[in-house]
Amino acid sequence: MPGLQKCGWMNGKISFMLLILLPKKVAAGNVTERKELRNNLQCKTFRWYLETIYPESQMPLDYYHLGEIRNEVTNKCLDTYNRKSGENVAVSHCHGMGGNQVFAYTKRKQIMSDDNCLDASSYRGPVKLVRCHGMGGNQQWEYDDQDKTIQHVNSGKCLDKPDPKDPTLPVLRDCDGRMSQIWIMKGKFKWQVS
């Protein structure tokens, strides 16, 4: 259907992907003509596309944060290292280039990277990347805006900096206010697909 491409349903997804993939200082250019074309064609929104045509999509429609998640003590960021579902999440030097260090903290209290969510099936960890299922449980996390902690809802434990034994793997520990449990979510905002 030729009208589908003209409507530009993928514009919302492209915007989302640009936030993840491109450096922060890239000029978007003038998009006035594209917006006028969409209005003239009475195109549906990207939200409509996701809810109606592709409801099984794991793309978060509503989230509070999209960007890096940096530990205050180590100054390192959560990182997927391009690992697959079932593998451990890691921390590494914050490179500021997006990609494998971009996470979304969603309205469902999930911390997502692509279609994987942070998941802890044990109160001791490890914290893994597991395909998002949207049912809470092991994948539900509470970010406290005041004290900047990330608490695993099922276990009540807080995400903490790695142990010296393995400096790449964040751990779960009792929430006790230590500085190593402070995680800064940069680029914090509430975004909704329209």
mmCIF file of C-alpha atoms in Angstrom:
data_model
loop_
_atom_site.group_PDB
_atom_site.id
_atom_site.type_symbol
_atom_site.label_atom_id
_atom_site.label_comp_id
_atom_site.label_asym_id
_atom_site.label_seq_id
_atom_site.Cartn_x
_atom_site.Cartn_y
_atom_site.Cartn_z
ATOM 1 C CA MET A 1 0.000 0.000 0.000
ATOM 2 C CA PRO A 2 1.790 3.120 -1.208
ATOM 3 C CA GLY A 3 0.072 5.430 1.309
ATOM 4 C CA LEU A 4 1.708 3.600 4.192
ATOM 5 C CA GLN A 5 5.184 4.847 3.358
ATOM 6 C CA LYS A 6 3.942 8.366 2.738
ATOM 7 C CA CYS A 7 2.239 8.425 6.112
ATOM 8 C CA GLY A 8 5.581 7.709 7.718
ATOM 9 C CA TRP A 9 4.368 5.440 10.514
ATOM 10 C CA MET A 10 7.957 4.629 11.209
ATOM 11 C CA ASN A 11 8.742 8.242 12.111
ATOM 12 C CA GLY A 12 8.071 7.540 15.795
ATOM 13 C CA LYS A 13 10.240 4.437 15.720
ATOM 14 C CA ILE A 14 12.952 6.273 13.809
ATOM 15 C CA SER A 15 12.958 9.032 16.434
ATOM 16 C CA PHE A 16 13.247 6.376 19.129
ATOM 17 C CA MET A 17 16.080 4.628 17.289
ATOM 18 C CA LEU A 18 17.942 7.877 16.660
ATOM 19 C CA LEU A 19 17.967 8.499 20.407
ATOM 20 C CA ILE A 20 19.585 5.111 20.847
ATOM 21 C CA LEU A 21 21.970 4.906 17.914
ATOM 22 C CA LEU A 22 23.205 8.360 17.020
ATOM 23 C CA PRO A 23 25.518 10.706 18.851
ATOM 24 C CA LYS A 24 23.717 13.469 20.688
ATOM 25 C CA LYS A 25 24.817 16.380 18.457
ATOM 26 C CA VAL A 26 23.341 15.493 15.080
ATOM 27 C CA ALA A 27 21.145 18.088 13.368
ATOM 28 C CA ALA A 28 17.762 16.646 12.375
ATOM 29 C CA GLY A 29 17.187 19.091 9.536
ATOM 30 C CA ASN A 30 13.911 20.614 8.394
ATOM 31 C CA VAL A 31 10.952 18.214 8.609
ATOM 32 C CA THR A 32 8.158 20.728 7.948
ATOM 33 C CA GLU A 33 7.208 19.236 4.567
ATOM 34 C CA ARG A 34 6.955 15.722 6.016
ATOM 35 C CA LYS A 35 4.694 16.957 8.824
ATOM 36 C CA GLU A 36 2.441 18.767 6.349
ATOM 37 C CA LEU A 37 2.235 15.654 4.162
ATOM 38 C CA ARG A 38 1.203 13.525 7.154
ATOM 39 C CA ASN A 39 -1.480 16.045 8.096
ATOM 40 C CA ASN A 40 -2.796 16.265 4.518
ATOM 41 C CA LEU A 41 -2.984 12.465 4.226
ATOM 42 C CA GLN A 42 -4.682 12.245 7.653
ATOM 43 C CA CYS A 43 -2.162 9.663 8.759
ATOM 44 C CA LYS A 44 -2.553 7.663 11.944
ATOM 45 C CA THR A 45 -0.057 8.060 14.768
ATOM 46 C CA PHE A 46 2.804 5.735 15.592
ATOM 47 C CA ARG A 47 0.994 4.830 18.833
ATOM 48 C CA TRP A 48 -1.986 3.704 16.714
ATOM 49 C CA TYR A 49 0.350 1.575 14.596
ATOM 50 C CA LEU A 50 1.884 -0.107 17.659
ATOM 51 C CA GLU A 51 -1.435 -0.662 19.431
ATOM 52 C CA THR A 52 -3.429 -1.772 16.360
ATOM 53 C CA ILE A 53 -1.058 -3.317 13.830
ATOM 54 C CA TYR A 54 1.862 -4.473 15.987
ATOM 55 C CA PRO A 55 0.585 -4.918 19.580
ATOM 56 C CA GLU A 56 3.186 -7.618 20.325
ATOM 57 C CA SER A 57 5.976 -5.045 19.945
ATOM 58 C CA GLN A 58 8.254 -4.690 22.953
ATOM 59 C CA MET A 59 8.879 -1.013 22.243
ATOM 60 C CA PRO A 60 7.951 0.926 25.379
ATOM 61 C CA LEU A 61 5.087 3.300 24.635
ATOM 62 C CA ASP A 62 5.417 5.246 27.878
ATOM 63 C CA TYR A 63 8.620 5.657 29.815
ATOM 64 C CA TYR A 64 10.236 7.982 32.316
ATOM 65 C CA HIS A 65 13.846 7.690 31.267
ATOM 66 C CA LEU A 66 15.717 6.864 28.103
ATOM 67 C CA GLY A 67 19.491 6.932 28.171
ATOM 68 C CA GLU A 68 22.434 5.781 30.218
ATOM 69 C CA ILE A 69 22.238 4.584 33.832
ATOM 70 C CA ARG A 70 25.462 5.559 35.624
ATOM 71 C CA ASN A 71 26.728 4.391 39.026
ATOM 72 C CA GLU A 72 27.697 7.341 41.221
ATOM 73 C CA VAL A 73 30.744 5.657 42.821
ATOM 74 C CA THR A 74 32.316 3.823 39.893
ATOM 75 C CA ASN A 75 31.169 6.345 37.268
ATOM 76 C CA LYS A 76 30.429 3.342 35.033
ATOM 77 C CA CYS A 77 27.222 2.657 33.115
ATOM 78 C CA LEU A 78 24.965 -0.337 32.774
ATOM 79 C CA ASP A 79 25.887 -2.023 29.519
ATOM 80 C CA THR A 80 24.447 -4.942 27.571
ATOM 81 C CA TYR A 81 27.726 -5.680 25.754
ATOM 82 C CA ASN A 82 25.353 -6.821 22.987
ATOM 83 C CA ARG A 83 24.558 -9.889 25.045
ATOM 84 C CA LYS A 84 21.509 -12.013 24.367
ATOM 85 C CA SER A 85 18.556 -12.957 26.542
ATOM 86 C CA GLY A 86 19.642 -15.052 29.518
ATOM 87 C CA GLU A 87 23.069 -13.434 29.831
ATOM 88 C CA ASN A 88 24.247 -11.091 32.590
ATOM 89 C CA VAL A 89 23.963 -7.326 32.333
ATOM 90 C CA ALA A 90 27.287 -5.567 32.901
ATOM 91 C CA VAL A 91 28.833 -2.196 33.683
ATOM 92 C CA SER A 92 31.544 -0.481 31.679
ATOM 93 C CA HIS A 93 33.074 2.908 30.970
ATOM 94 C CA CYS A 94 30.296 5.393 30.041
ATOM 95 C CA HIS A 95 31.009 6.237 26.400
ATOM 96 C CA GLY A 96 28.028 8.546 25.782
ATOM 97 C CA MET A 97 27.363 7.056 22.351
ATOM 98 C CA GLY A 98 24.091 5.304 23.197
ATOM 99 C CA GLY A 99 23.758 1.854 21.697
ATOM 100 C CA ASN A 100 24.336 -0.879 24.246
ATOM 101 C CA GLN A 101 24.246 1.657 27.122
ATOM 102 C CA VAL A 102 20.731 2.943 26.378
ATOM 103 C CA PHE A 103 18.037 1.756 28.751
ATOM 104 C CA ALA A 104 14.403 2.775 29.096
ATOM 105 C CA TYR A 105 12.773 2.907 32.529
ATOM 106 C CA THR A 106 9.146 2.287 31.635
ATOM 107 C CA LYS A 107 5.765 3.056 33.123
ATOM 108 C CA ARG A 108 5.545 -0.692 33.872
ATOM 109 C CA LYS A 109 8.672 -0.297 36.059
ATOM 110 C CA GLN A 110 10.816 -2.307 33.680
ATOM 111 C CA ILE A 111 14.383 -1.403 32.768
ATOM 112 C CA MET A 112 14.585 -2.281 29.079
ATOM 113 C CA SER A 113 17.218 -2.507 26.401
ATOM 114 C CA ASP A 114 15.672 -3.429 23.060
ATOM 115 C CA ASP A 115 13.321 -6.325 23.844
ATOM 116 C CA ASN A 116 15.233 -7.474 26.944
ATOM 117 C CA CYS A 117 14.586 -6.370 30.521
ATOM 118 C CA LEU A 118 16.729 -6.456 33.637
ATOM 119 C CA ASP A 119 15.639 -9.593 35.483
ATOM 120 C CA ALA A 120 16.688 -11.101 38.811
ATOM 121 C CA SER A 121 15.232 -14.509 39.609
ATOM 122 C CA SER A 122 17.096 -14.718 42.929
ATOM 123 C CA TYR A 123 17.423 -12.151 45.709
ATOM 124 C CA ARG A 124 21.198 -12.558 45.389
ATOM 125 C CA GLY A 125 21.304 -12.082 41.645
ATOM 126 C CA PRO A 126 22.786 -12.186 39.150
ATOM 127 C CA VAL A 127 20.949 -9.497 37.222
ATOM 128 C CA LYS A 128 20.331 -10.793 33.724
ATOM 129 C CA LEU A 129 18.929 -9.570 30.442
ATOM 130 C CA VAL A 130 15.759 -11.570 29.777
ATOM 131 C CA ARG A 131 13.133 -11.052 27.089
ATOM 132 C CA CYS A 132 10.522 -8.653 28.501
ATOM 133 C CA HIS A 133 7.258 -10.349 29.432
ATOM 134 C CA GLY A 134 5.355 -7.362 30.853
ATOM 135 C CA MET A 135 4.097 -9.231 33.918
ATOM 136 C CA GLY A 136 6.234 -7.538 36.594
ATOM 137 C CA GLY A 137 7.725 -10.130 38.903
ATOM 138 C CA ASN A 138 11.464 -10.612 38.412
ATOM 139 C CA GLN A 139 11.496 -7.731 35.922
ATOM 140 C CA GLN A 140 9.948 -5.044 38.129
ATOM 141 C CA TRP A 141 12.215 -2.301 39.468
ATOM 142 C CA GLU A 142 11.501 0.862 41.454
ATOM 143 C CA TYR A 143 13.671 3.914 40.777
ATOM 144 C CA ASP A 144 13.597 6.378 43.674
ATOM 145 C CA ASP A 145 14.029 9.899 42.290
ATOM 146 C CA GLN A 146 15.115 11.240 45.674
ATOM 147 C CA ASP A 147 17.793 8.798 46.799
ATOM 148 C CA LYS A 148 18.565 7.561 43.239
ATOM 149 C CA THR A 149 18.352 3.868 44.089
ATOM 150 C CA ILE A 150 17.085 1.085 41.849
ATOM 151 C CA GLN A 151 15.225 -1.454 43.965
ATOM 152 C CA HIS A 152 14.233 -4.890 42.718
ATOM 153 C CA VAL A 153 10.581 -5.112 43.768
ATOM 154 C CA ASN A 154 10.394 -8.908 44.297
ATOM 155 C CA SER A 155 13.498 -9.196 46.464
ATOM 156 C CA GLY A 156 13.508 -5.728 48.050
ATOM 157 C CA LYS A 157 17.244 -5.546 47.252
ATOM 158 C CA CYS A 158 19.008 -2.618 45.609
ATOM 159 C CA LEU A 159 21.193 -2.642 42.537
ATOM 160 C CA ASP A 160 24.770 -2.035 43.670
ATOM 161 C CA LYS A 161 28.178 -1.611 42.101
ATOM 162 C CA PRO A 162 30.064 -4.788 41.213
ATOM 163 C CA ASP A 163 32.145 -6.783 43.681
ATOM 164 C CA PRO A 164 35.923 -6.515 43.244
ATOM 165 C CA LYS A 165 35.905 -10.241 42.296
ATOM 166 C CA ASP A 166 34.103 -9.396 39.048
ATOM 167 C CA PRO A 167 34.237 -5.664 38.314
ATOM 168 C CA THR A 168 31.846 -5.921 35.362
ATOM 169 C CA LEU A 169 28.776 -7.458 37.048
ATOM 170 C CA PRO A 170 26.432 -5.292 39.151
ATOM 171 C CA VAL A 171 24.967 -7.076 42.184
ATOM 172 C CA LEU A 172 21.905 -6.961 44.436
ATOM 173 C CA ARG A 173 22.423 -6.013 48.094
ATOM 174 C CA ASP A 174 20.336 -4.900 51.056
ATOM 175 C CA CYS A 175 19.209 -1.303 50.544
ATOM 176 C CA ASP A 176 21.267 0.470 53.199
ATOM 177 C CA GLY A 177 21.898 3.927 51.749
ATOM 178 C CA ARG A 178 25.486 3.301 50.706
ATOM 179 C CA MET A 179 26.804 5.540 47.919
ATOM 180 C CA SER A 180 27.470 2.561 45.645
ATOM 181 C CA GLN A 181 23.694 2.054 45.355
ATOM 182 C CA ILE A 182 23.190 5.460 43.739
ATOM 183 C CA TRP A 183 22.421 5.266 40.017
ATOM 184 C CA ILE A 184 21.967 8.382 37.912
ATOM 185 C CA MET A 185 19.487 8.123 35.066
ATOM 186 C CA LYS A 186 20.631 10.748 32.578
ATOM 187 C CA GLY A 187 18.215 12.144 30.053
ATOM 188 C CA LYS A 188 15.318 11.679 32.455
ATOM 189 C CA PHE A 189 11.975 12.626 30.998
ATOM 190 C CA LYS A 190 8.523 11.211 30.495
ATOM 191 C CA TRP A 191 7.999 10.332 26.859
ATOM 192 C CA GLN A 192 4.886 8.942 25.296
ATOM 193 C CA VAL A 193 4.428 7.707 21.768
ATOM 194 C CA SER A 194 1.790 9.848 20.087
#
